[in-house]
Amino acid sequence: KKKKKKMSSGEACCPAGSHPALELPEKYVQKGVVQTLGDLPVYCTGDPKKPAVVFFYDVHGLKGGRTLGVADELAAAGFYVVVPDVFRGSAIGQHGGISPEGFAWLKQHDWPALRADLDKVLGHLDQRGAAEGTRTALFGTCFGSWVGFHASADPRFAACASAHPSLTLTHRVYGEDETQLVEQVQCPQAVFACSNDADNIKPGGELVKRLQAKPFGAQCVFEEYADQKHGFLQRGDPADAAVQRDVPRLMTALVTFLKQHLEA
């Protein structure tokens, strides 16, 4: 059942008007494999000796929409991509969806728990046989962008990119402060926002200005996809002409940004 518009809990993550989740395309053949790091499943795709991208997905989980396809496309561009399944086979749709119940479930996946998962991924990357000095970046969508901003305080990451970010989770779900989250960032950021994402993370927004004021501010990228709704990269209707146009546009910008910071 749809929640009434007056309920703001749903907008804590995905703003009103966002694309609905799409099932994993039946005809898509994934290029990577799922490995297990302790109790954490991870989807790994690409050449392990290439620069790495740790990809944190949205609230719809590992098989929500085109998450695996996005990971494989990044791998084809020359990266080793690791997608930690931090929900361990689950997703918000199994816990009440975009609702108070769903966000009570999401709240269990807080930064201390996610940081422990990230440490497992970093341990895997350290052992993969890449040359010393091979760099690692972060990429997150929706919920995953909030994770990426937290992880960006770690100097081991060269850069972080976010598509349709959900930094509103910071205060609405986790009781944190968005300004503090942004202030602790230690690496260049690329943020690809949509029309119904929060104004403070769009070009000219308060959080954007704080990032631009950092020593690496000139290396940051901020773009708004004004014709798109939150979630379009993984969940936009592939038959829609604007989605057909803007998914490749975002992927090109994303790859360009990552290459600038991982191959320098």
Short mmCIF file of C-alpha atoms in Angstrom, two decimals:
data_model
loop_
_atom_site.label_atom_id
_atom_site.label_comp_id
_atom_site.label_asym_id
_atom_site.label_seq_id
_atom_site.Cartn_x
_atom_site.Cartn_y
_atom_site.Cartn_z
CA LYS A 1 0.00 0.00 0.00
CA LYS A 2 1.17 3.49 -0.79
CA LYS A 3 1.88 5.80 2.11
CA LYS A 4 0.09 9.13 2.26
CA LYS A 5 2.15 12.08 1.12
CA LYS A 6 1.96 13.74 4.54
CA MET A 7 4.16 10.96 5.93
CA SER A 8 7.72 12.18 5.59
CA SER A 9 9.35 8.91 6.70
CA GLY A 10 9.51 7.63 3.12
CA GLU A 11 11.30 10.73 1.98
CA ALA A 12 14.01 10.05 4.54
CA CYS A 13 15.62 8.00 1.81
CA CYS A 14 13.85 8.19 -1.53
CA PRO A 15 12.03 11.48 -2.27
CA ALA A 16 8.44 11.55 -3.50
CA GLY A 17 8.20 10.77 -7.21
CA SER A 18 11.19 8.39 -7.34
CA HIS A 19 11.25 5.52 -9.80
CA PRO A 20 9.94 2.23 -8.39
CA ALA A 21 12.39 -0.61 -7.92
CA LEU A 22 12.90 -2.84 -10.95
CA GLU A 23 13.50 -6.57 -10.71
CA LEU A 24 16.85 -7.91 -11.87
CA PRO A 25 16.47 -8.07 -15.68
CA GLU A 26 15.80 -11.70 -16.53
CA LYS A 27 17.98 -11.69 -19.62
CA TYR A 28 20.98 -10.03 -17.96
CA VAL A 29 23.94 -12.36 -17.45
CA GLN A 30 26.16 -11.09 -14.64
CA LYS A 31 29.87 -10.91 -15.38
CA GLY A 32 31.16 -11.26 -11.84
CA VAL A 33 30.96 -13.75 -9.00
CA VAL A 34 29.81 -13.69 -5.39
CA GLN A 35 32.51 -14.42 -2.85
CA THR A 36 32.15 -14.60 0.92
CA LEU A 37 34.32 -12.63 3.33
CA GLY A 38 33.50 -14.16 6.70
CA ASP A 39 29.73 -13.66 6.91
CA LEU A 40 29.69 -10.95 4.21
CA PRO A 41 28.77 -11.84 0.61
CA VAL A 42 30.47 -9.58 -1.94
CA TYR A 43 29.89 -9.32 -5.67
CA CYS A 44 33.28 -9.02 -7.40
CA THR A 45 33.70 -8.11 -11.05
CA GLY A 46 36.67 -7.08 -13.19
CA ASP A 47 40.43 -7.59 -13.04
CA PRO A 48 41.59 -7.77 -9.39
CA LYS A 49 44.87 -6.07 -10.30
CA LYS A 50 43.11 -2.93 -11.54
CA PRO A 51 42.28 0.07 -9.34
CA ALA A 52 39.35 -0.80 -7.09
CA VAL A 53 35.89 0.69 -6.65
CA VAL A 54 33.84 -0.27 -3.59
CA PHE A 55 30.20 0.15 -4.63
CA PHE A 56 27.53 0.54 -1.96
CA TYR A 57 24.06 -0.07 -3.35
CA ASP A 58 20.68 1.48 -2.54
CA VAL A 59 17.96 0.28 -0.14
CA HIS A 60 16.76 -2.27 -2.72
CA GLY A 61 19.79 -4.47 -2.20
CA LEU A 62 22.23 -6.37 -4.37
CA LYS A 63 19.67 -7.56 -6.90
CA GLY A 64 17.57 -4.41 -6.90
CA GLY A 65 17.20 -2.90 -10.34
CA ARG A 66 20.36 -2.79 -12.43
CA THR A 67 22.92 -2.75 -9.61
CA LEU A 68 24.90 -5.70 -10.97
CA GLY A 69 24.83 -4.21 -14.48
CA VAL A 70 26.22 -0.91 -13.19
CA ALA A 71 28.98 -2.78 -11.37
CA ASP A 72 29.85 -4.79 -14.48
CA GLU A 73 29.91 -1.65 -16.63
CA LEU A 74 32.38 -0.04 -14.23
CA ALA A 75 34.51 -3.19 -14.40
CA ALA A 76 34.48 -3.04 -18.20
CA ALA A 77 35.81 0.52 -17.93
CA GLY A 78 38.94 -0.78 -16.21
CA PHE A 79 38.20 -1.15 -12.50
CA TYR A 80 37.97 -4.01 -10.03
CA VAL A 81 34.52 -3.51 -8.52
CA VAL A 82 33.43 -4.97 -5.20
CA VAL A 83 29.80 -4.65 -4.07
CA PRO A 84 29.44 -5.68 -0.42
CA ASP A 85 26.02 -7.19 0.22
CA VAL A 86 25.61 -5.40 3.53
CA PHE A 87 21.94 -6.43 3.71
CA ARG A 88 23.00 -10.08 3.29
CA GLY A 89 20.43 -11.05 0.71
CA SER A 90 17.71 -8.80 2.04
CA ALA A 91 16.31 -5.39 0.99
CA ILE A 92 13.95 -2.79 2.34
CA GLY A 93 11.05 -4.27 0.37
CA GLN A 94 11.14 -7.32 2.62
CA HIS A 95 10.79 -5.17 5.73
CA GLY A 96 7.87 -2.85 4.99
CA GLY A 97 9.31 -0.93 2.04
CA ILE A 98 9.64 2.86 2.09
CA SER A 99 7.76 3.19 5.39
CA PRO A 100 8.38 3.65 9.13
CA GLU A 101 8.79 -0.12 9.40
CA GLY A 102 11.30 -0.19 6.57
CA PHE A 103 13.38 2.57 8.07
CA ALA A 104 13.36 0.91 11.48
CA TRP A 105 15.00 -2.04 9.72
CA LEU A 106 17.43 0.22 7.85
CA LYS A 107 18.48 1.88 11.11
CA GLN A 108 20.02 -1.44 12.18
CA HIS A 109 22.52 -0.98 9.34
CA ASP A 110 24.33 1.88 11.03
CA TRP A 111 27.83 3.16 10.39
CA PRO A 112 29.60 0.99 13.03
CA ALA A 113 28.13 -2.16 11.44
CA LEU A 114 28.90 -0.96 7.92
CA ARG A 115 32.43 0.06 8.87
CA ALA A 116 33.07 -3.51 10.04
CA ASP A 117 31.88 -4.76 6.63
CA LEU A 118 34.07 -2.21 4.87
CA ASP A 119 37.09 -3.44 6.84
CA LYS A 120 36.44 -6.94 5.47
CA VAL A 121 36.36 -5.54 1.94
CA LEU A 122 39.59 -3.62 2.47
CA GLY A 123 41.22 -6.78 3.77
CA HIS A 124 40.15 -8.56 0.58
CA LEU A 125 41.56 -5.74 -1.55
CA ASP A 126 44.87 -5.87 0.29
CA GLN A 127 45.22 -9.56 -0.57
CA ARG A 128 44.13 -9.47 -4.22
CA GLY A 129 47.61 -9.22 -5.73
CA ALA A 130 47.48 -5.68 -7.07
CA ALA A 131 50.67 -3.65 -7.28
CA GLU A 132 51.63 -1.61 -4.26
CA GLY A 133 50.05 1.84 -4.44
CA THR A 134 47.03 0.73 -6.48
CA ARG A 135 44.26 3.09 -5.48
CA THR A 136 40.71 2.53 -4.26
CA ALA A 137 37.62 4.73 -4.63
CA LEU A 138 34.05 4.62 -3.36
CA PHE A 139 30.75 4.77 -5.22
CA GLY A 140 27.32 4.87 -3.65
CA THR A 141 23.71 5.27 -4.73
CA CYS A 142 20.86 6.43 -2.47
CA PHE A 143 21.61 4.82 0.93
CA GLY A 144 25.03 3.87 -0.43
CA SER A 145 25.99 7.52 -0.82
CA TRP A 146 25.50 8.04 2.92
CA VAL A 147 27.85 5.09 3.47
CA GLY A 148 30.33 6.57 1.00
CA PHE A 149 30.40 9.92 2.77
CA HIS A 150 31.11 8.19 6.08
CA ALA A 151 33.87 6.09 4.51
CA SER A 152 35.37 9.20 2.90
CA ALA A 153 36.86 10.11 6.27
CA ASP A 154 39.28 7.22 5.73
CA PRO A 155 42.47 8.45 4.01
CA ARG A 156 42.85 5.11 2.23
CA PHE A 157 40.26 6.19 -0.34
CA ALA A 158 41.31 8.35 -3.27
CA ALA A 159 37.82 9.63 -4.16
CA CYS A 160 34.11 9.02 -3.72
CA ALA A 161 31.19 9.37 -6.14
CA SER A 162 27.46 9.43 -5.39
CA ALA A 163 24.44 9.07 -7.68
CA HIS A 164 21.06 10.37 -6.43
CA PRO A 165 22.42 10.69 -2.88
CA SER A 166 20.26 10.19 0.22
CA LEU A 167 22.15 12.22 2.78
CA THR A 168 18.79 13.02 4.41
CA LEU A 169 19.19 9.59 6.02
CA THR A 170 21.87 11.21 8.17
CA HIS A 171 19.40 13.00 10.42
CA ARG A 172 16.05 11.40 9.57
CA VAL A 173 17.07 7.79 10.18
CA TYR A 174 20.40 7.79 12.00
CA GLY A 175 20.12 10.93 14.14
CA GLU A 176 23.39 12.33 12.82
CA ASP A 177 24.32 15.77 11.52
CA GLU A 178 24.74 16.25 7.76
CA THR A 179 27.16 19.13 8.17
CA GLN A 180 29.44 17.04 10.39
CA LEU A 181 29.21 14.15 7.93
CA VAL A 182 30.42 16.39 5.11
CA GLU A 183 33.06 18.16 7.19
CA GLN A 184 34.90 14.92 7.95
CA VAL A 185 35.30 14.04 4.26
CA GLN A 186 38.97 13.68 3.27
CA CYS A 187 38.85 13.03 -0.49
CA PRO A 188 37.38 14.54 -3.68
CA GLN A 189 33.68 13.94 -4.26
CA ALA A 190 31.49 13.64 -7.35
CA VAL A 191 27.77 14.06 -6.71
CA PHE A 192 25.20 13.39 -9.44
CA ALA A 193 21.89 14.60 -8.03
CA CYS A 194 18.37 14.40 -9.46
CA SER A 195 15.53 16.91 -9.59
CA ASN A 196 13.87 15.64 -6.40
CA ASP A 197 17.03 15.17 -4.36
CA ALA A 198 17.73 17.56 -1.48
CA ASP A 199 18.71 21.08 -2.55
CA ASN A 200 21.68 21.17 -0.16
CA ILE A 201 23.54 18.50 -2.18
CA LYS A 202 22.79 20.00 -5.62
CA PRO A 203 25.11 22.51 -7.32
CA GLY A 204 25.10 25.68 -5.22
CA GLY A 205 23.74 23.89 -2.16
CA GLU A 206 25.05 24.32 1.38
CA LEU A 207 26.78 20.95 1.59
CA VAL A 208 28.27 21.41 -1.87
CA LYS A 209 29.75 24.74 -0.83
CA ARG A 210 31.34 23.10 2.20
CA LEU A 211 32.96 20.49 -0.01
CA GLN A 212 34.15 23.11 -2.50
CA ALA A 213 35.82 24.99 0.36
CA LYS A 214 38.04 22.02 1.20
CA PRO A 215 41.65 21.82 -0.07
CA PHE A 216 40.51 19.36 -2.78
CA GLY A 217 37.37 21.35 -3.60
CA ALA A 218 38.48 22.18 -7.13
CA GLN A 219 38.72 18.45 -7.88
CA CYS A 220 35.09 17.81 -6.93
CA VAL A 221 32.28 17.44 -9.48
CA PHE A 222 28.65 18.39 -8.87
CA GLU A 223 25.94 17.85 -11.47
CA GLU A 224 22.14 17.88 -11.44
CA TYR A 225 20.11 15.64 -13.74
CA ALA A 226 17.11 17.93 -13.90
CA ASP A 227 15.01 15.61 -16.07
CA GLN A 228 15.46 12.63 -13.76
CA LYS A 229 13.97 11.39 -10.53
CA HIS A 230 15.88 9.83 -7.65
CA GLY A 231 16.97 6.28 -8.47
CA PHE A 232 17.03 6.50 -12.26
CA LEU A 233 20.51 5.00 -12.72
CA GLN A 234 19.45 1.60 -11.42
CA ARG A 235 15.67 1.82 -11.50
CA GLY A 236 14.61 4.23 -14.24
CA ASP A 237 12.39 2.82 -17.00
CA PRO A 238 14.81 1.69 -19.73
CA ALA A 239 12.13 2.40 -22.34
CA ASP A 240 12.09 6.09 -21.40
CA ALA A 241 14.06 8.26 -23.84
CA ALA A 242 15.41 10.53 -21.10
CA VAL A 243 16.62 7.54 -19.09
CA GLN A 244 18.23 6.12 -22.23
CA ARG A 245 20.05 9.42 -22.63
CA ASP A 246 21.03 10.16 -19.04
CA VAL A 247 22.17 6.75 -17.77
CA PRO A 248 25.06 6.68 -20.29
CA ARG A 249 25.73 10.35 -19.57
CA LEU A 250 26.06 9.69 -15.84
CA MET A 251 28.15 6.56 -16.35
CA THR A 252 30.55 8.47 -18.60
CA ALA A 253 30.92 11.25 -16.03
CA LEU A 254 31.38 8.68 -13.27
CA VAL A 255 34.09 6.75 -15.12
CA THR A 256 35.89 9.98 -16.05
CA PHE A 257 35.93 11.11 -12.42
CA LEU A 258 37.13 7.74 -11.13
CA LYS A 259 39.89 7.49 -13.72
CA GLN A 260 41.15 10.96 -12.81
CA HIS A 261 41.66 9.90 -9.21
CA LEU A 262 42.53 6.22 -9.54
CA GLU A 263 44.93 6.35 -12.47
CA ALA A 264 46.84 9.51 -11.62
#
